[in-house]
XYZ file of C-alpha atoms in Angstrom:
755
model
C 212.596 94.081 51.765
C 212.506 91.132 54.542
C 209.152 89.941 52.893
C 210.279 88.911 49.639
C 213.667 87.411 50.683
C 211.418 85.299 53.074
C 209.405 84.314 50.495
C 212.548 83.639 47.963
C 214.033 81.606 50.839
C 210.714 79.714 50.674
C 210.360 79.210 47.218
C 214.002 77.922 47.674
C 213.498 74.975 49.907
C 210.183 74.001 48.985
C 211.963 72.906 45.766
C 214.865 71.166 47.358
C 212.120 69.519 49.500
C 210.074 68.737 45.962
C 213.537 66.637 44.560
C 214.655 65.472 47.668
C 211.415 64.207 49.982
C 208.606 63.209 46.681
C 210.399 59.560 45.833
C 211.037 59.101 49.186
C 207.561 59.938 50.530
C 205.241 57.202 51.509
C 202.874 56.014 54.586
C 200.914 53.053 55.800
C 197.626 54.443 56.529
C 196.211 56.188 53.577
C 194.528 53.859 50.769
C 197.343 53.409 48.366
C 200.617 53.587 49.655
C 202.715 55.471 47.814
C 201.334 57.449 44.822
C 198.425 58.921 46.223
C 201.237 60.702 49.366
C 203.707 61.950 46.758
C 201.154 63.869 44.606
C 199.624 64.937 47.683
C 202.864 66.392 48.847
C 203.451 67.962 45.512
C 200.239 69.606 46.123
C 201.041 71.167 49.009
C 204.885 72.473 47.656
C 203.048 74.032 44.374
C 200.247 75.857 46.387
C 202.945 77.324 48.897
C 205.296 78.256 46.176
C 203.106 79.366 43.456
C 201.584 81.876 46.746
C 205.158 82.118 47.820
C 205.711 83.412 44.349
C 203.110 85.579 43.912
C 203.579 87.332 46.972
C 207.274 87.857 46.327
C 206.140 89.850 43.122
C 203.746 92.092 44.713
C 206.176 93.380 46.752
C 208.467 93.739 44.064
C 205.786 95.510 42.433
C 206.152 93.768 39.296
C 204.820 90.299 38.484
C 207.216 88.735 35.842
C 207.147 84.919 34.099
C 210.041 83.872 32.300
C 210.082 82.735 29.119
C 211.262 79.677 27.866
C 211.588 77.332 24.172
C 209.089 75.426 25.632
C 205.927 77.394 26.244
C 203.889 76.882 23.046
C 204.291 73.380 23.348
C 203.568 72.890 27.342
C 200.697 75.576 27.273
C 199.380 74.011 24.430
C 199.483 70.845 25.986
C 197.769 72.236 28.854
C 194.947 73.406 26.564
C 194.499 70.254 25.014
C 194.043 68.235 28.547
C 191.131 71.131 29.579
C 189.542 70.608 26.767
C 189.410 67.065 27.194
C 188.381 67.321 30.718
C 185.413 69.482 30.005
C 184.387 66.968 27.688
C 185.432 63.740 29.623
C 182.844 60.639 29.883
C 183.409 61.860 34.183
C 184.750 65.098 34.539
C 185.518 65.011 38.366
C 187.006 61.912 37.449
C 189.465 64.109 34.644
C 190.262 67.043 36.955
C 191.333 64.926 39.979
C 192.652 62.361 37.917
C 192.088 58.574 38.806
C 191.501 57.830 42.884
C 194.842 56.961 44.675
C 196.768 57.579 42.091
C 195.891 61.216 40.782
C 198.929 61.590 39.326
C 198.338 62.326 35.376
C 194.899 64.012 36.235
C 194.223 68.117 34.872
C 194.660 69.140 38.462
C 198.286 67.639 38.337
C 199.401 68.702 35.451
C 198.231 71.853 35.867
C 200.480 71.838 39.011
C 203.643 70.422 37.050
C 203.468 73.589 34.514
C 203.377 76.103 37.269
C 206.189 74.870 39.443
C 207.794 74.820 35.809
C 207.282 78.459 35.315
C 208.229 78.745 39.274
C 211.211 76.920 38.886
C 212.707 78.589 35.399
C 211.293 81.891 37.109
C 212.828 82.050 40.573
C 216.162 79.895 39.848
C 220.259 80.882 39.638
C 222.638 79.131 37.839
C 223.862 78.368 40.960
C 220.260 77.200 42.975
C 220.048 75.150 39.723
C 222.945 73.129 40.501
C 222.561 72.818 44.161
C 218.775 71.810 43.182
C 220.841 68.720 40.724
C 222.446 67.746 43.455
C 219.629 67.292 46.321
C 218.246 65.311 43.553
C 220.905 63.152 43.324
C 221.082 62.889 46.971
C 217.863 62.121 47.356
C 218.261 59.318 45.259
C 220.755 57.772 46.833
C 218.121 57.043 49.352
C 216.180 55.579 47.655
C 218.463 53.524 45.990
C 219.394 52.307 50.037
C 216.438 51.970 50.820
C 215.619 49.633 48.271
C 218.922 47.300 48.303
C 218.392 45.128 50.971
C 214.901 44.391 50.173
C 216.450 42.287 47.232
C 217.886 40.139 49.947
C 215.214 39.475 52.168
C 215.458 43.119 54.458
C 213.153 45.299 53.691
C 213.744 48.536 55.697
C 209.946 49.226 54.836
C 208.519 45.862 56.776
C 211.137 47.909 59.852
C 209.010 50.507 59.831
C 205.638 48.928 59.550
C 206.014 45.978 61.116
C 209.246 46.046 63.075
C 210.518 43.081 61.601
C 213.604 43.739 59.317
C 211.993 40.626 56.716
C 209.376 41.194 53.335
C 206.799 39.299 55.689
C 204.818 43.009 55.335
C 203.950 42.626 51.786
C 201.369 40.202 49.694
C 202.527 37.622 47.237
C 201.418 40.598 44.946
C 204.592 42.475 46.079
C 207.506 40.263 46.110
C 210.479 42.628 46.775
C 213.167 39.508 47.104
C 212.076 39.291 43.226
C 211.540 42.794 41.934
C 212.797 46.144 44.697
C 210.203 48.903 44.473
C 211.725 50.447 47.456
C 210.152 53.938 48.127
C 208.385 54.571 44.594
C 206.200 51.834 45.328
C 205.996 49.364 41.482
C 209.186 48.406 40.232
C 208.932 49.639 36.279
C 208.466 53.060 38.731
C 211.729 52.435 40.283
C 213.458 51.421 37.302
C 212.394 54.829 35.571
C 212.939 56.703 38.212
C 216.992 55.011 38.227
C 217.072 55.605 34.437
C 216.781 59.251 34.866
C 219.603 59.292 37.723
C 222.082 57.339 36.090
C 223.239 60.112 33.425
C 223.218 62.867 36.222
C 225.288 60.950 38.490
C 227.898 60.048 35.566
C 227.921 63.764 34.441
C 228.733 64.098 38.351
C 231.575 62.011 38.116
C 232.892 63.261 35.068
C 233.136 66.904 36.252
C 234.799 66.186 39.530
C 237.773 64.472 37.238
C 237.471 67.985 34.744
C 237.225 69.250 38.201
C 240.439 68.124 39.972
C 242.689 67.488 36.942
C 242.698 63.984 36.616
C 244.890 62.854 34.681
C 245.223 58.979 34.954
C 243.215 56.271 36.634
C 245.359 55.923 39.104
C 244.475 59.599 39.795
C 241.248 58.902 40.059
C 241.571 55.970 42.445
C 242.538 58.195 45.078
C 240.029 60.492 45.201
C 237.817 59.317 47.693
C 234.858 61.379 46.099
C 235.628 60.608 42.515
C 235.958 56.612 43.850
C 232.070 57.451 45.920
C 230.355 58.521 42.807
C 231.705 55.321 40.604
C 230.216 53.502 43.818
C 226.969 55.194 43.787
C 226.606 54.878 39.425
C 226.858 51.148 40.526
C 224.635 51.212 43.428
C 221.959 52.814 41.001
C 222.712 50.209 38.294
C 222.757 47.063 40.703
C 219.140 48.255 41.778
C 218.039 48.899 38.323
C 218.560 44.782 37.571
C 217.009 44.452 40.934
C 213.866 45.717 39.971
C 213.518 43.543 37.009
C 212.325 45.712 34.667
C 212.701 45.549 30.234
C 211.153 48.906 29.780
C 213.540 50.579 32.537
C 216.723 48.409 31.590
C 216.606 49.258 27.712
C 215.744 53.212 29.074
C 218.973 53.237 30.758
C 221.146 52.222 27.218
C 219.832 54.424 25.282
C 219.863 56.851 27.865
C 223.721 55.528 28.074
C 224.459 55.904 24.646
C 223.781 59.581 24.078
C 224.555 60.389 27.617
C 228.584 59.377 26.249
C 227.607 60.319 22.435
C 226.462 63.801 23.881
C 229.754 64.107 25.743
C 231.633 62.871 22.435
C 229.844 65.774 20.597
C 230.684 68.592 23.343
C 234.448 67.241 23.511
C 234.957 67.611 27.385
C 237.510 65.807 27.060
C 240.188 64.309 24.821
C 238.668 61.432 22.704
C 241.552 58.829 24.269
C 240.582 59.667 27.545
C 237.197 60.339 27.086
C 237.167 56.404 25.575
C 238.306 55.118 28.857
C 236.299 56.892 31.288
C 233.622 55.215 29.042
C 234.945 51.994 28.853
C 234.855 51.963 32.563
C 231.793 52.724 33.295
C 230.055 50.847 30.983
C 232.034 47.931 31.785
C 231.057 47.995 35.158
C 228.276 48.336 34.199
C 228.444 45.341 32.389
C 230.291 43.272 34.939
C 226.814 43.600 37.450
C 224.852 42.341 34.621
C 227.205 39.750 34.623
C 227.175 39.349 38.516
C 223.434 40.041 38.552
C 221.515 38.928 35.304
C 219.706 40.937 33.360
C 215.690 41.466 32.472
C 216.304 40.859 28.950
C 216.184 36.791 28.520
C 218.309 36.582 25.768
C 221.168 38.466 27.631
C 220.852 36.501 31.198
C 222.461 33.760 29.114
C 225.486 35.492 29.825
C 225.297 35.941 33.333
C 227.441 33.903 35.986
C 224.667 31.891 37.288
C 223.744 30.949 33.600
C 226.932 29.957 32.532
C 227.727 27.999 35.919
C 224.396 26.195 35.258
C 225.738 25.117 32.047
C 228.495 24.076 32.671
C 227.673 21.610 35.556
C 225.191 19.220 33.501
C 223.166 16.391 34.860
C 224.650 13.301 35.578
C 224.705 10.478 33.009
C 222.995 7.225 34.151
C 225.261 4.307 33.659
C 223.163 0.856 33.504
C 223.098 -1.245 36.147
C 222.849 1.754 38.611
C 220.649 3.241 40.094
C 218.945 6.880 37.749
C 219.558 9.924 40.041
C 216.714 11.576 41.274
C 214.821 13.878 38.285
C 212.172 16.001 38.953
C 208.825 15.032 38.536
C 206.242 17.411 37.035
C 204.256 19.626 39.714
C 200.471 18.785 40.640
C 198.141 21.246 39.487
C 197.135 23.556 42.207
C 193.267 23.170 43.222
C 190.847 24.825 40.565
C 193.488 24.535 37.626
C 192.778 22.459 34.923
C 193.663 21.331 31.704
C 192.139 24.645 30.261
C 193.548 26.679 32.413
C 195.808 29.328 30.578
C 198.843 29.480 33.277
C 200.387 32.858 33.684
C 200.318 35.055 30.610
C 203.592 36.786 29.325
C 203.445 40.822 29.898
C 204.164 41.391 26.481
C 201.434 39.488 25.549
C 198.810 41.314 27.258
C 200.485 43.925 26.674
C 199.620 43.814 23.187
C 196.063 43.344 24.375
C 195.474 46.194 26.463
C 196.856 48.462 23.164
C 194.432 46.755 20.923
C 191.699 48.122 23.077
C 193.594 51.384 23.453
C 193.497 52.084 19.814
C 189.944 50.635 19.177
C 188.546 53.181 22.280
C 190.469 56.406 20.694
C 188.589 55.320 17.286
C 185.730 56.386 19.126
C 186.499 58.914 20.331
C 189.537 60.267 17.791
C 189.437 64.021 18.456
C 189.693 64.961 22.158
C 189.111 61.424 23.442
C 187.299 60.075 26.214
C 188.700 62.213 29.056
C 191.520 62.674 31.144
C 192.433 59.652 33.012
C 189.451 58.340 31.908
C 191.176 55.034 30.501
C 189.285 52.146 32.177
C 186.420 52.974 31.217
C 187.185 53.620 27.670
C 188.857 50.500 27.844
C 186.108 48.685 29.014
C 184.143 49.743 26.655
C 186.858 48.214 23.747
C 188.197 45.338 25.814
C 189.342 42.603 23.216
C 187.452 39.369 23.754
C 190.876 37.691 24.199
C 191.803 39.591 27.594
C 189.256 36.709 28.830
C 192.047 33.949 28.306
C 194.475 35.609 30.099
C 195.894 35.087 33.654
C 194.916 38.765 34.319
C 191.590 38.596 32.453
C 189.797 39.708 35.788
C 191.928 42.840 36.214
C 190.677 46.469 36.403
C 193.267 48.342 33.630
C 193.331 52.063 34.795
C 196.352 52.971 32.414
C 197.113 51.128 28.964
C 200.540 50.352 29.942
C 201.949 52.493 27.546
C 202.298 56.439 27.885
C 201.361 57.414 24.291
C 198.328 55.274 23.473
C 196.535 56.571 26.862
C 197.199 60.246 25.868
C 195.519 59.418 22.554
C 192.567 57.206 23.575
C 191.855 59.472 26.660
C 192.503 63.044 25.426
C 192.497 61.900 21.321
C 195.248 63.164 18.566
C 194.914 66.632 19.790
C 196.228 65.882 23.600
C 198.646 62.685 22.315
C 199.826 64.988 19.032
C 200.893 68.383 21.764
C 202.160 66.090 24.064
C 204.676 64.676 21.371
C 205.174 67.874 20.144
C 206.236 69.394 24.049
C 208.568 66.265 23.760
C 210.222 66.558 21.039
C 210.564 70.332 20.961
C 212.666 69.889 24.149
C 214.771 67.430 21.783
C 215.200 69.535 19.150
C 215.964 72.455 20.788
C 218.531 70.379 22.901
C 220.458 69.265 19.863
C 220.452 72.475 18.593
C 221.965 74.366 21.700
C 224.460 71.316 21.870
C 225.646 72.009 17.977
C 226.096 75.505 18.989
C 228.007 75.179 22.083
C 230.374 72.632 20.380
C 230.980 75.575 17.629
C 231.515 78.829 19.627
C 232.698 77.901 23.337
C 235.854 76.820 23.666
C 236.259 76.779 27.594
C 234.009 74.065 27.925
C 235.440 71.517 30.110
C 235.680 74.660 33.135
C 232.001 74.768 33.039
C 229.947 72.908 35.860
C 226.465 73.465 34.101
C 228.136 71.592 30.567
C 228.999 68.407 32.308
C 225.280 68.245 34.080
C 223.195 69.887 30.789
C 224.844 66.617 28.720
C 223.028 64.481 31.142
C 219.529 66.163 30.946
C 218.229 64.959 27.238
C 219.810 61.460 27.936
C 217.399 61.346 31.111
C 215.301 63.000 29.057
C 214.979 60.229 26.604
C 215.301 57.820 29.348
C 211.504 58.726 30.523
C 210.155 58.980 26.791
C 211.452 55.279 26.407
C 210.033 53.890 29.913
C 206.718 55.606 29.496
C 206.567 53.860 26.012
C 206.414 50.617 28.087
C 204.327 51.654 31.413
C 203.337 55.218 31.977
C 204.387 57.944 34.238
C 204.619 58.796 38.081
C 204.641 61.685 40.217
C 208.216 62.417 40.380
C 209.140 61.042 37.143
C 206.511 63.625 35.677
C 208.799 66.231 37.544
C 211.564 65.294 35.969
C 209.897 65.781 32.471
C 209.236 69.424 33.261
C 212.181 70.160 35.327
C 214.942 68.567 32.589
C 213.945 70.794 29.934
C 214.100 73.544 32.421
C 217.757 72.909 33.945
C 218.752 72.231 30.725
C 217.848 75.963 29.606
C 219.660 77.581 32.856
C 223.180 75.650 32.597
C 223.275 76.714 28.827
C 222.162 79.740 29.175
C 218.654 80.112 27.114
C 216.584 81.957 29.522
C 217.147 85.870 28.543
C 216.131 87.984 31.904
C 214.518 90.622 29.025
C 212.512 88.435 27.815
C 209.785 87.336 29.956
C 205.742 88.193 30.379
C 205.992 91.252 32.516
C 203.388 93.704 34.489
C 204.452 96.520 36.506
C 203.032 97.886 39.315
C 202.973 102.266 39.239
C 204.760 103.210 42.296
C 202.341 106.737 43.527
C 204.649 109.331 45.002
C 203.680 109.530 48.185
C 204.457 105.825 49.201
C 208.010 105.018 49.755
C 209.503 102.052 47.044
C 209.743 99.699 50.650
C 206.594 100.448 52.146
C 203.260 98.543 50.632
C 200.345 99.961 49.459
C 196.632 98.796 50.261
C 196.948 97.051 46.915
C 199.615 95.470 47.766
C 198.091 94.199 51.242
C 195.113 92.978 49.513
C 196.848 90.842 46.972
C 199.375 89.616 50.096
C 196.199 88.886 52.468
C 194.220 87.230 49.519
C 196.941 84.774 48.745
C 198.187 83.584 52.153
C 194.034 83.147 52.696
C 193.075 81.534 49.750
C 196.565 79.300 49.964
C 195.189 79.119 53.570
C 192.392 77.348 52.416
C 193.837 74.614 49.152
C 196.607 73.845 52.129
C 193.606 73.194 54.740
C 191.094 71.272 51.827
C 194.345 68.962 50.940
C 195.015 68.357 54.986
C 191.564 67.270 55.198
C 191.260 65.775 51.897
C 194.041 63.779 52.658
C 192.588 62.559 56.554
C 188.978 61.664 54.535
C 191.385 58.820 53.092
C 193.272 58.250 56.168
C 189.740 56.985 57.399
C 188.205 55.763 54.438
C 191.460 53.204 54.408
C 190.854 51.961 57.918
C 186.796 51.514 56.711
C 187.912 50.461 53.398
C 190.063 47.574 55.034
C 188.129 46.522 57.814
C 185.041 45.568 54.923
C 187.673 43.800 53.497
C 188.003 41.785 56.971
C 184.288 41.383 57.407
C 184.658 43.734 60.333
C 181.698 45.392 58.890
C 180.431 47.750 61.986
C 183.959 48.603 62.609
C 184.580 49.689 59.292
C 180.983 52.058 59.491
C 181.971 54.852 61.601
C 185.202 55.406 59.453
C 183.877 55.483 56.167
C 181.157 57.910 57.256
C 183.923 60.079 58.627
C 185.531 59.760 55.329
C 182.179 60.926 52.963
C 181.555 63.883 56.315
C 184.991 65.045 55.144
C 184.519 64.926 51.182
C 181.260 64.706 50.412
C 181.886 65.157 46.812
C 184.007 62.084 46.886
C 181.913 59.574 44.652
C 184.701 56.707 45.641
C 183.972 57.454 49.830
C 180.334 56.957 49.132
C 180.321 53.628 46.710
C 182.400 51.827 49.946
C 180.060 53.530 52.408
C 176.811 52.140 50.255
C 178.281 49.120 49.942
C 178.965 48.497 54.107
C 175.980 50.087 54.763
C 173.725 47.467 52.687
C 175.778 44.834 54.424
C 174.900 45.785 57.990
C 171.217 46.398 56.611
C 172.092 42.483 56.124
C 172.993 41.405 59.465
C 170.838 43.663 61.724
C 167.412 41.911 59.319
C 168.834 38.520 60.528
C 168.654 40.111 63.844
C 165.283 40.655 63.803
C 165.919 44.826 63.694
C 163.410 45.321 60.770
C 163.636 49.352 61.414
C 167.164 50.143 61.242
C 167.700 47.427 58.755
C 165.366 49.106 56.351
C 166.808 52.447 57.612
C 169.916 51.274 56.747
C 169.342 50.404 53.692
C 167.534 53.384 52.582
C 170.610 54.770 53.225
C 172.806 52.178 51.368
C 170.710 52.656 48.107
C 170.347 56.616 48.485
C 174.338 56.731 48.180
C 174.785 54.634 45.580
C 171.291 56.395 43.569
C 173.874 59.384 43.962
C 177.521 58.258 42.921
C 175.834 55.940 39.260
C 173.464 59.245 38.845
C 176.284 61.722 38.570
C 179.509 59.282 37.380
C 177.051 57.061 34.915
C 179.854 55.759 32.830
C 182.069 53.953 35.848
C 181.214 50.656 35.681
C 183.085 49.996 38.991
C 180.322 51.766 40.461
C 177.470 50.014 38.889
C 179.527 46.766 40.231
C 179.278 48.030 43.541
C 175.399 48.963 43.227
C 174.513 46.018 41.671
C 176.538 43.915 45.132
C 174.176 46.497 47.405
C 170.942 44.995 45.466
C 171.715 41.576 45.673
C 173.094 41.540 49.495
C 169.297 43.998 50.462
C 167.809 40.834 47.854
C 169.222 37.749 50.386
C 166.713 39.177 52.312
C 163.527 40.675 50.387
C 163.516 39.074 47.343
C 161.833 42.514 45.777
C 165.101 43.450 45.609
C 166.661 41.298 43.374
C 165.673 42.939 39.913
C 167.644 46.536 41.085
C 170.249 44.345 40.902
C 169.087 42.611 37.673
C 168.906 45.961 36.289
C 172.334 47.550 37.701
C 174.816 44.765 35.853
C 173.191 45.005 32.938
C 173.787 48.828 32.586
C 177.708 47.451 34.004
C 177.121 44.355 30.494
C 176.724 47.397 28.186
C 179.891 49.500 29.473
C 181.476 46.622 29.860
C 180.145 44.381 26.979
C 183.572 41.732 27.164
C 183.863 40.915 30.277
C 183.384 37.871 31.295
C 183.089 38.111 34.532
C 180.263 40.478 34.127
C 178.223 38.339 31.877
C 177.897 35.734 34.532
C 176.857 37.669 37.088
C 174.307 39.014 34.525
C 173.169 34.890 34.775
C 173.455 34.716 37.994
C 170.701 38.295 38.639
C 168.858 36.302 36.135
C 168.609 33.411 38.000
C 167.742 35.617 41.276
C 164.821 36.986 38.939
C 163.948 32.963 38.207
C 164.869 33.752 34.808
C 166.067 30.454 34.158
C 166.235 30.520 30.711
C 167.933 34.414 30.261
C 170.367 32.561 33.069
C 171.488 29.579 30.618
C 171.557 31.913 27.463
C 174.190 34.330 29.108
C 176.294 31.837 30.505
C 176.360 30.795 26.875
C 177.494 33.814 26.199
C 180.130 33.897 28.727
C 182.089 30.404 28.097
C 182.281 31.592 24.360
C 184.301 34.887 25.495
C 185.855 32.596 27.885
C 186.069 29.134 27.825
C 188.367 27.893 30.436
C 185.734 29.784 33.173
C 184.888 26.910 36.155
C 182.204 28.977 37.584
C 180.390 29.071 34.589
C 180.196 25.433 34.063
C 179.187 24.809 37.522
C 176.531 27.883 37.199
C 175.121 26.763 34.071
C 174.654 22.684 35.303
C 172.499 24.248 38.129
C 170.717 26.127 36.536
C 169.983 23.378 33.779
C 168.988 21.169 36.276
C 166.621 24.100 37.621
C 164.957 24.079 34.326
C 164.596 20.078 34.695
C 162.997 21.093 37.780
C 160.267 23.358 36.400
C 160.025 21.163 33.272
C 156.228 19.817 32.603
C 157.573 17.607 29.401
C 159.328 14.545 30.354
C 161.679 15.719 26.721
C 162.577 18.590 28.138
C 162.949 17.651 31.643
C 165.389 14.846 30.250
C 167.213 17.017 27.959
C 167.669 19.951 30.606
C 168.751 17.191 33.169
C 170.903 16.198 30.744
C 172.786 19.003 29.922
C 173.200 20.055 33.975
C 175.044 16.614 34.264
C 177.680 17.339 31.256
C 178.231 20.831 32.051
C 179.065 19.233 36.093
C 180.749 16.108 34.285
C 182.864 18.130 32.147
C 183.451 20.608 35.315
C 184.638 17.729 37.898
C 187.027 16.325 34.747
C 188.727 19.363 33.316
C 189.013 21.340 36.807
C 191.316 18.926 38.428
C 188.467 16.752 39.929
C 186.446 19.071 41.320
C 184.836 18.790 44.650
C 182.069 21.333 44.151
C 180.913 19.193 41.163
C 181.318 15.482 41.989
C 179.119 16.778 45.035
C 176.213 18.091 43.130
C 177.066 14.811 40.119
C 176.486 12.706 43.555
C 173.655 14.427 44.681
C 171.683 13.728 41.471
C 172.958 10.484 41.791
C 175.910 10.543 38.685
C 178.878 8.514 39.752
C 182.277 9.854 38.196
C 185.236 8.195 38.506
């Protein structure tokens, strides 16, 4: 029927769109440029694909879901995530995912599962090959988009600001040092390229076999083969430009597995295989020689390193002027003898992993809940983390996919995830062994070349996820690589499926729809339309939220308000929007109060408090929301001190959720001070400095509170003791934090002179 054919084409083109556009899709007007938009596109396409599939099956009067070798591992894993979501510290977050990323939440995992079964149930061998090619084609655009940014010409800045440079990025994003293209982060791009490189090499080898290339001379004359080799080099150059150790190691492991698989399958005579393997790997090593390597030990073998070693600094001759030698750079303001500098990422990662393991021990079976790592880690964060350069960063991932699953979904979640990974590799190994022994005409089959790349690409994901975490396109690959492998190797038997047929009344012709079918069709279209509409409205709400949030950060609170209010109006259940609006309203209330508009100020204050009450009541374990609540009451306290006890109450609750966070401890002390509890403030700052001895602000605050205690003391001995401690703290601050001007100014006011 025409409806069935239309649905089939819609499924087909939706998969094209998914594989081609998801890696490329990003916009500048949402709260997160990259992952949020990729997840939204994936969800929208999932609705279209699944809706079309259901309609297609309804029209054909039978529901058919293809069975695959991974059915049990996939469904067990999904079930573990559902249970963890139900018993989560924050079930809403577990369902949707951590705001701004969303990938990893139960809804995203359900989408990947549905896409997997839609793929294997609607994809022929011919279509599978086309999807494979479209995936590589999309990667070409990703690679070309990122390539010029390494040299200071970022197309993204041209798109956003009309200037072909890197000025649109802050110091936190430096594509000239580490490119990220349309993926959003160097490690994510490296993981993506590590998957694509084996696929590109497989395409090259197939083209060599298809054209019956006998030697390198013939290969060089074939422009398609040369183009594919250049494409592999482009991908590898970009991989090096990401400067990511995890992605680099993932590729080389995948590269070894790929050539080993080609050898086992005997797709080429041994001599020819050696030549092709040597050619590719010499080219890759040549790139490393020219552009370096993310591994410091290998970097020594690069051209730049060899040149620097071959040109040592000239020796001085007695009686001659010495050559100019570099002098140590002065420390930036605020850095002194106690500062730690930039902490190695590996050291930080080990601390995060330790906290992840401690959090898992507290919730060993089903974890703290899908995508709740930020909550879990705060509760078990190692105190040593305060002494790193990223001491005040929010970690919403463990930077190790497996520890992340262990912490958030427990041993059950991690176990079923590992079962899924190991299951595919075992099935792949057994199939490769069987294909080798049973089939003799492998070199004539295109799909076998593609299939040889898939286990290698899958292993690259396993390795890169060990050093980081998956993103939308990587999770899509995690499900689609096995699906491709099963299809290319003929492992899916159409006779083995989950099947249900509708009986056809005799009075209805086969090509006519009955009332039950029309009911299903209309229902699916309506439900799908509602889902798509809700996704669009949610996206629009995020756009309004992003604008309001950015205006808040710029101090344009009145301009921010209507945008934040619009976001909350569109998406009333989203606590992130309410949290930002609450902070905005609190700030506006102060502004109106200072302009002697008490009525409006009071109304805004009550709205801010009501929103904050609602957020923390429904999400009591989210320390970020409690911090925002403290900011609201602290701001209101500037006009009405009666709000300060509420701010203290909020920060004490935050401390329970994050007992080793030095910044929260510091703010507890500040709130004690605002409530005139100076002794408690000093005790809390003692605790703060035990956790973070190089905390400049804590020394200053403790000195001020000691001075206040001295002012309030009635006994001369106590007055003198407190003031001496105040002077000691500020003197220490001045001497150890680059001659801190704020400390000197206060000491001058007290009549203390420092050098």
